[in-house]
Amino acid sequence: MAPHQPFGFKHDLDLDLFALDRLDHLARRAPDGAFKVQLGDEGRERSNGVGPTYTTLEGSLADDVARRRLHVHFHDLPAWAGPEYGAARDAVLDQLGLDPGDRLAESVVVRVFSPDVPVALHADGEIAIDCGVGGSNVWHFYDRSVLSHEEHEALHRGGQFLAWREADGVTFELAPGDGCVVPSRWPHYLEHPGPDPAVSFDLGYWTRDAMRERKVYDVNWLLRKAHLHPTPPGVIPGRDAAKRRFFDAATLVMRKGDEFRGV
């Protein structure tokens, strides 16, 4: 079953896989697009349409994250960094008992944050699993109901980052060995209190239900742009099905999204 509430868990990943000197070595041999360095967010809100500011690593990873406010990320490690990262992914997924037949477009990312660098309030359509493997990763969640229909529709149309708001929520403080799971479309922001860099092992995937919902919201975004008032997902099933067929036809024309067509 896909998670519908955030929850925490314990993991026993080998923390040596995520030591800064080892990650520094990986940074030097990462293939194009698999290693990125960006300036960290300044606070809990990032304006929509303002993308990340990318930079390059200056000196060693440990020295640079100590000197500058950075968010460093490594992508798709099992494909190039060594089988041990694939084994770590499999161990977490097996431990959580998540249905392997309902995991689409799986991703594996290692993130490193300079001390005290936050991640602004945002939401994602994917389910995310975060494993603390260095420093302190603090996740603050709001229920997905705090998002308006318009915010849900814009989530994958440039609206991932959200206007700041106060709401009731739940917090998970992840030291190395702790993890948490983020359900689809739950807004969250992160803090990484010092003094050490925060390192996390992040897994993501789409469930079929999350992708079906995304298709309806994405078509609703287009309809709202045409000054119509679309019905949200789950209200009229037949209308939802028609919107999913439209989404699939559009991705066929654009020659992308093959893995999600027919879902």
GROMACS .gro file of C-alpha atoms in nm:
model
  263
    1MET     CA    1   0.000   0.000   0.000
    2ALA     CA    2   0.114   0.353  -0.075
    3PRO     CA    3   0.165   0.573   0.232
    4HIS     CA    4  -0.113   0.823   0.305
    5GLN     CA    5   0.043   0.970   0.620
    6PRO     CA    6   0.406   1.059   0.695
    7PHE     CA    7   0.577   0.808   0.918
    8GLY     CA    8   0.922   0.750   1.061
    9PHE     CA    9   1.138   0.440   1.071
   10LYS     CA   10   1.487   0.319   1.162
   11HIS     CA   11   1.744   0.199   0.910
   12ASP     CA   12   2.083   0.033   0.937
   13LEU     CA   13   2.251   0.159   0.620
   14ASP     CA   14   2.630   0.159   0.609
   15LEU     CA   15   2.709   0.521   0.692
   16ASP     CA   16   3.056   0.490   0.539
   17LEU     CA   17   2.886   0.494   0.196
   18PHE     CA   18   2.791   0.856   0.263
   19ALA     CA   19   3.107   0.991   0.427
   20LEU     CA   20   3.211   1.322   0.275
   21ASP     CA   21   3.550   1.197   0.158
   22ARG     CA   22   3.385   0.908  -0.027
   23LEU     CA   23   3.125   1.140  -0.180
   24ASP     CA   24   3.404   1.378  -0.280
   25HIS     CA   25   3.564   1.093  -0.474
   26LEU     CA   26   3.231   1.020  -0.644
   27ALA     CA   27   3.192   1.387  -0.735
   28ARG     CA   28   3.517   1.371  -0.931
   29ARG     CA   29   3.403   1.082  -1.149
   30ALA     CA   30   3.028   1.138  -1.177
   31PRO     CA   31   2.891   1.126  -1.534
   32ASP     CA   32   2.736   1.438  -1.686
   33GLY     CA   33   2.416   1.537  -1.508
   34ALA     CA   34   2.467   1.301  -1.215
   35PHE     CA   35   2.633   1.551  -0.981
   36LYS     CA   36   2.505   1.905  -0.922
   37VAL     CA   37   2.597   2.189  -0.690
   38GLN     CA   38   2.354   2.473  -0.621
   39LEU     CA   39   2.334   2.760  -0.379
   40GLY     CA   40   2.111   2.675  -0.085
   41ASP     CA   41   1.774   2.835  -0.015
   42GLU     CA   42   1.784   3.139   0.212
   43GLY     CA   43   1.460   3.072   0.397
   44ARG     CA   44   1.130   2.887   0.412
   45GLU     CA   45   0.987   3.040   0.095
   46ARG     CA   46   1.123   3.039  -0.259
   47SER     CA   47   0.937   3.242  -0.520
   48ASN     CA   48   0.781   3.036  -0.797
   49GLY     CA   49   0.963   3.071  -1.125
   50VAL     CA   50   1.293   3.125  -0.944
   51GLY     CA   51   1.498   2.818  -1.021
   52PRO     CA   52   1.811   2.697  -0.848
   53THR     CA   53   2.138   2.885  -0.893
   54TYR     CA   54   2.394   2.628  -1.001
   55THR     CA   55   2.763   2.656  -0.931
   56THR     CA   56   3.066   2.426  -0.930
   57LEU     CA   57   3.251   2.264  -0.648
   58GLU     CA   58   3.538   2.477  -0.519
   59GLY     CA   59   3.793   2.257  -0.349
   60SER     CA   60   3.694   1.944  -0.162
   61LEU     CA   61   3.330   1.870  -0.084
   62ALA     CA   62   3.390   1.896   0.291
   63ASP     CA   63   3.568   2.230   0.260
   64ASP     CA   64   3.315   2.383   0.022
   65VAL     CA   65   3.002   2.293   0.220
   66ALA     CA   66   3.176   2.436   0.530
   67ARG     CA   67   3.263   2.761   0.350
   68ARG     CA   68   2.950   2.827   0.142
   69ARG     CA   69   2.573   2.774   0.175
   70LEU     CA   70   2.531   2.481  -0.062
   71HIS     CA   71   2.290   2.206  -0.161
   72VAL     CA   72   2.484   1.930  -0.337
   73HIS     CA   73   2.312   1.632  -0.499
   74PHE     CA   74   2.415   1.305  -0.663
   75HIS     CA   75   2.167   1.128  -0.890
   76ASP     CA   76   2.105   0.768  -0.999
   77LEU     CA   77   2.398   0.633  -0.798
   78PRO     CA   78   2.325   0.261  -0.851
   79ALA     CA   79   2.390   0.309  -1.223
   80TRP     CA   80   2.746   0.442  -1.185
   81ALA     CA   81   2.868   0.475  -0.826
   82GLY     CA   82   2.873   0.106  -0.738
   83PRO     CA   83   2.639  -0.183  -0.660
   84GLU     CA   84   2.648  -0.102  -0.291
   85TYR     CA   85   2.418   0.196  -0.354
   86GLY     CA   86   2.169  -0.027  -0.531
   87ALA     CA   87   2.187  -0.270  -0.241
   88ALA     CA   88   2.121   0.017   0.002
   89ARG     CA   89   1.815   0.122  -0.201
   90ASP     CA   90   1.681  -0.234  -0.209
   91ALA     CA   91   1.736  -0.280   0.164
   92VAL     CA   92   1.525   0.027   0.249
   93LEU     CA   93   1.246  -0.058   0.005
   94ASP     CA   94   1.233  -0.418   0.125
   95GLN     CA   95   1.230  -0.309   0.488
   96LEU     CA   96   0.932  -0.080   0.429
   97GLY     CA   97   0.740  -0.349   0.240
   98LEU     CA   98   0.632  -0.115  -0.040
   99ASP     CA   99   0.466  -0.293  -0.332
  100PRO     CA  100   0.731  -0.336  -0.605
  101GLY     CA  101   0.454  -0.359  -0.864
  102ASP     CA  102   0.334  -0.010  -0.774
  103ARG     CA  103   0.665   0.177  -0.795
  104LEU     CA  104   0.713   0.368  -1.120
  105ALA     CA  105   1.010   0.585  -1.221
  106GLU     CA  106   1.217   0.508  -0.912
  107SER     CA  107   1.493   0.753  -0.826
  108VAL     CA  108   1.795   0.749  -0.596
  109VAL     CA  109   1.957   1.074  -0.479
  110VAL     CA  110   2.220   1.155  -0.217
  111ARG     CA  111   2.199   1.513  -0.089
  112VAL     CA  112   2.449   1.715   0.113
  113PHE     CA  113   2.354   2.045   0.277
  114SER     CA  114   2.575   2.299   0.442
  115PRO     CA  115   2.490   2.348   0.810
  116ASP     CA  116   2.177   2.558   0.865
  117VAL     CA  117   2.076   2.564   0.496
  118PRO     CA  118   1.698   2.503   0.465
  119VAL     CA  119   1.479   2.377   0.182
  120ALA     CA  120   1.184   2.607   0.121
  121LEU     CA  121   0.822   2.493   0.149
  122HIS     CA  122   0.726   2.275  -0.146
  123ALA     CA  123   0.537   1.961  -0.246
  124ASP     CA  124   0.594   1.672  -0.486
  125GLY     CA  125   0.370   1.425  -0.663
  126GLU     CA  126   0.611   1.141  -0.596
  127ILE     CA  127   0.637   0.942  -0.276
  128ALA     CA  128   0.971   1.021  -0.112
  129ILE     CA  129   1.172   0.820   0.140
  130ASP     CA  130   1.444   1.008   0.325
  131CYS     CA  131   1.717   0.834   0.524
  132GLY     CA  132   1.935   1.044   0.749
  133VAL     CA  133   2.297   0.936   0.702
  134GLY     CA  134   2.490   1.241   0.828
  135GLY     CA  135   2.429   1.547   1.041
  136SER     CA  136   2.069   1.650   1.113
  137ASN     CA  137   1.778   1.647   0.866
  138VAL     CA  138   1.456   1.794   1.008
  139TRP     CA  139   1.137   1.750   0.805
  140HIS     CA  140   0.823   1.955   0.872
  141PHE     CA  141   0.501   1.830   0.709
  142TYR     CA  142   0.159   1.982   0.645
  143ASP     CA  143  -0.142   1.781   0.535
  144ARG     CA  144  -0.200   1.795   0.160
  145SER     CA  145  -0.542   1.952   0.226
  146VAL     CA  146  -0.373   2.287   0.293
  147LEU     CA  147  -0.313   2.318  -0.084
  148SER     CA  148  -0.581   2.479  -0.299
  149HIS     CA  149  -0.705   2.313  -0.618
  150GLU     CA  150  -0.504   2.570  -0.812
  151GLU     CA  151  -0.187   2.482  -0.619
  152HIS     CA  152  -0.239   2.111  -0.683
  153GLU     CA  153  -0.288   2.182  -1.054
  154ALA     CA  154   0.029   2.394  -1.076
  155LEU     CA  155   0.247   2.153  -0.880
  156HIS     CA  156   0.412   2.013  -1.193
  157ARG     CA  157   0.367   2.329  -1.397
  158GLY     CA  158   0.621   2.549  -1.222
  159GLY     CA  159   0.439   2.555  -0.890
  160GLN     CA  160   0.639   2.308  -0.684
  161PHE     CA  161   0.754   2.577  -0.439
  162LEU     CA  162   0.474   2.729  -0.233
  163ALA     CA  163   0.389   3.055  -0.068
  164TRP     CA  164   0.474   3.037   0.300
  165ARG     CA  165   0.191   2.958   0.540
  166GLU     CA  166   0.150   2.840   0.896
  167ALA     CA  167  -0.049   2.521   0.952
  168ASP     CA  168  -0.073   2.229   1.191
  169GLY     CA  169   0.172   1.957   1.102
  170VAL     CA  170   0.417   1.694   1.214
  171THR     CA  171   0.797   1.706   1.242
  172PHE     CA  172   1.056   1.430   1.207
  173GLU     CA  173   1.408   1.496   1.335
  174LEU     CA  174   1.638   1.258   1.152
  175ALA     CA  175   1.977   1.173   1.296
  176PRO     CA  176   2.188   0.912   1.115
  177GLY     CA  177   1.991   0.587   1.133
  178ASP     CA  178   1.649   0.758   1.119
  179GLY     CA  179   1.420   0.784   0.818
  180CYS     CA  180   1.080   0.917   0.719
  181VAL     CA  181   0.834   0.873   0.433
  182VAL     CA  182   0.666   1.163   0.249
  183PRO     CA  183   0.327   1.083   0.092
  184SER     CA  184   0.228   1.230  -0.243
  185ARG     CA  185   0.151   1.605  -0.240
  186TRP     CA  186   0.216   1.666   0.128
  187PRO     CA  187   0.378   2.012   0.162
  188HIS     CA  188   0.702   2.013   0.356
  189TYR     CA  189   1.007   2.220   0.435
  190LEU     CA  190   1.343   2.111   0.572
  191GLU     CA  191   1.595   2.242   0.820
  192HIS     CA  192   1.953   2.123   0.864
  193PRO     CA  193   2.071   2.258   1.200
  194GLY     CA  194   2.449   2.264   1.241
  195PRO     CA  195   2.725   2.228   1.320
  196ASP     CA  196   2.782   1.942   1.074
  197PRO     CA  197   2.679   1.909   0.708
  198ALA     CA  198   2.353   1.717   0.665
  199VAL     CA  199   2.359   1.414   0.435
  200SER     CA  200   2.053   1.219   0.324
  201PHE     CA  201   1.986   0.914   0.109
  202ASP     CA  202   1.663   0.988  -0.077
  203LEU     CA  203   1.448   0.743  -0.269
  204GLY     CA  204   1.148   0.840  -0.479
  205TYR     CA  205   0.884   0.676  -0.692
  206TRP     CA  206   0.538   0.729  -0.842
  207THR     CA  207   0.247   0.506  -0.753
  208ARG     CA  208  -0.021   0.443  -1.013
  209ASP     CA  209  -0.275   0.638  -0.808
  210ALA     CA  210  -0.038   0.935  -0.776
  211MET     CA  211   0.026   0.938  -1.150
  212ARG     CA  212  -0.346   0.909  -1.233
  213GLU     CA  213  -0.412   1.202  -1.002
  214ARG     CA  214  -0.133   1.402  -1.163
  215LYS     CA  215  -0.278   1.348  -1.509
  216VAL     CA  216  -0.613   1.490  -1.401
  217TYR     CA  217  -0.456   1.787  -1.224
  218ASP     CA  218  -0.230   1.863  -1.523
  219VAL     CA  219  -0.527   1.868  -1.761
  220ASN     CA  220  -0.719   2.080  -1.512
  221TRP     CA  221  -0.430   2.327  -1.518
  222LEU     CA  222  -0.479   2.365  -1.893
  223LEU     CA  223  -0.855   2.402  -1.853
  224ARG     CA  224  -0.813   2.670  -1.588
  225LYS     CA  225  -0.573   2.855  -1.819
  226ALA     CA  226  -0.864   2.859  -2.065
  227HIS     CA  227  -1.077   3.030  -1.793
  228LEU     CA  228  -1.280   2.719  -1.719
  229HIS     CA  229  -1.356   2.573  -1.376
  230PRO     CA  230  -1.241   2.210  -1.382
  231THR     CA  231  -1.364   1.941  -1.148
  232PRO     CA  232  -1.091   1.806  -0.915
  233PRO     CA  233  -0.992   1.439  -0.923
  234GLY     CA  234  -1.226   1.188  -0.764
  235VAL     CA  235  -1.551   1.381  -0.813
  236ILE     CA  236  -1.661   1.248  -1.153
  237PRO     CA  237  -1.475   0.926  -1.239
  238GLY     CA  238  -1.576   0.925  -1.605
  239ARG     CA  239  -1.445   1.277  -1.649
  240ASP     CA  240  -1.120   1.179  -1.479
  241ALA     CA  241  -1.079   0.891  -1.724
  242ALA     CA  242  -1.130   1.123  -2.019
  243LYS     CA  243  -0.867   1.361  -1.885
  244ARG     CA  244  -0.619   1.076  -1.843
  245ARG     CA  245  -0.678   0.971  -2.203
  246PHE     CA  246  -0.617   1.329  -2.313
  247PHE     CA  247  -0.296   1.343  -2.111
  248ASP     CA  248  -0.174   1.017  -2.265
  249ALA     CA  249  -0.255   1.138  -2.618
  250ALA     CA  250  -0.066   1.462  -2.555
  251THR     CA  251   0.244   1.281  -2.429
  252LEU     CA  252   0.232   1.055  -2.733
  253VAL     CA  253   0.237   1.358  -2.961
  254MET     CA  254   0.522   1.511  -2.759
  255ARG     CA  255   0.709   1.177  -2.755
  256LYS     CA  256   0.767   1.168  -2.381
  257GLY     CA  257   0.622   0.999  -2.075
  258ASP     CA  258   0.608   0.654  -2.233
  259GLU     CA  259   0.642   0.482  -1.896
  260PHE     CA  260   0.326   0.649  -1.765
  261ARG     CA  261   0.103   0.604  -2.069
  262GLY     CA  262  -0.197   0.386  -1.997
  263VAL     CA  263  -0.155   0.410  -1.621
   0.00000   0.00000   0.00000
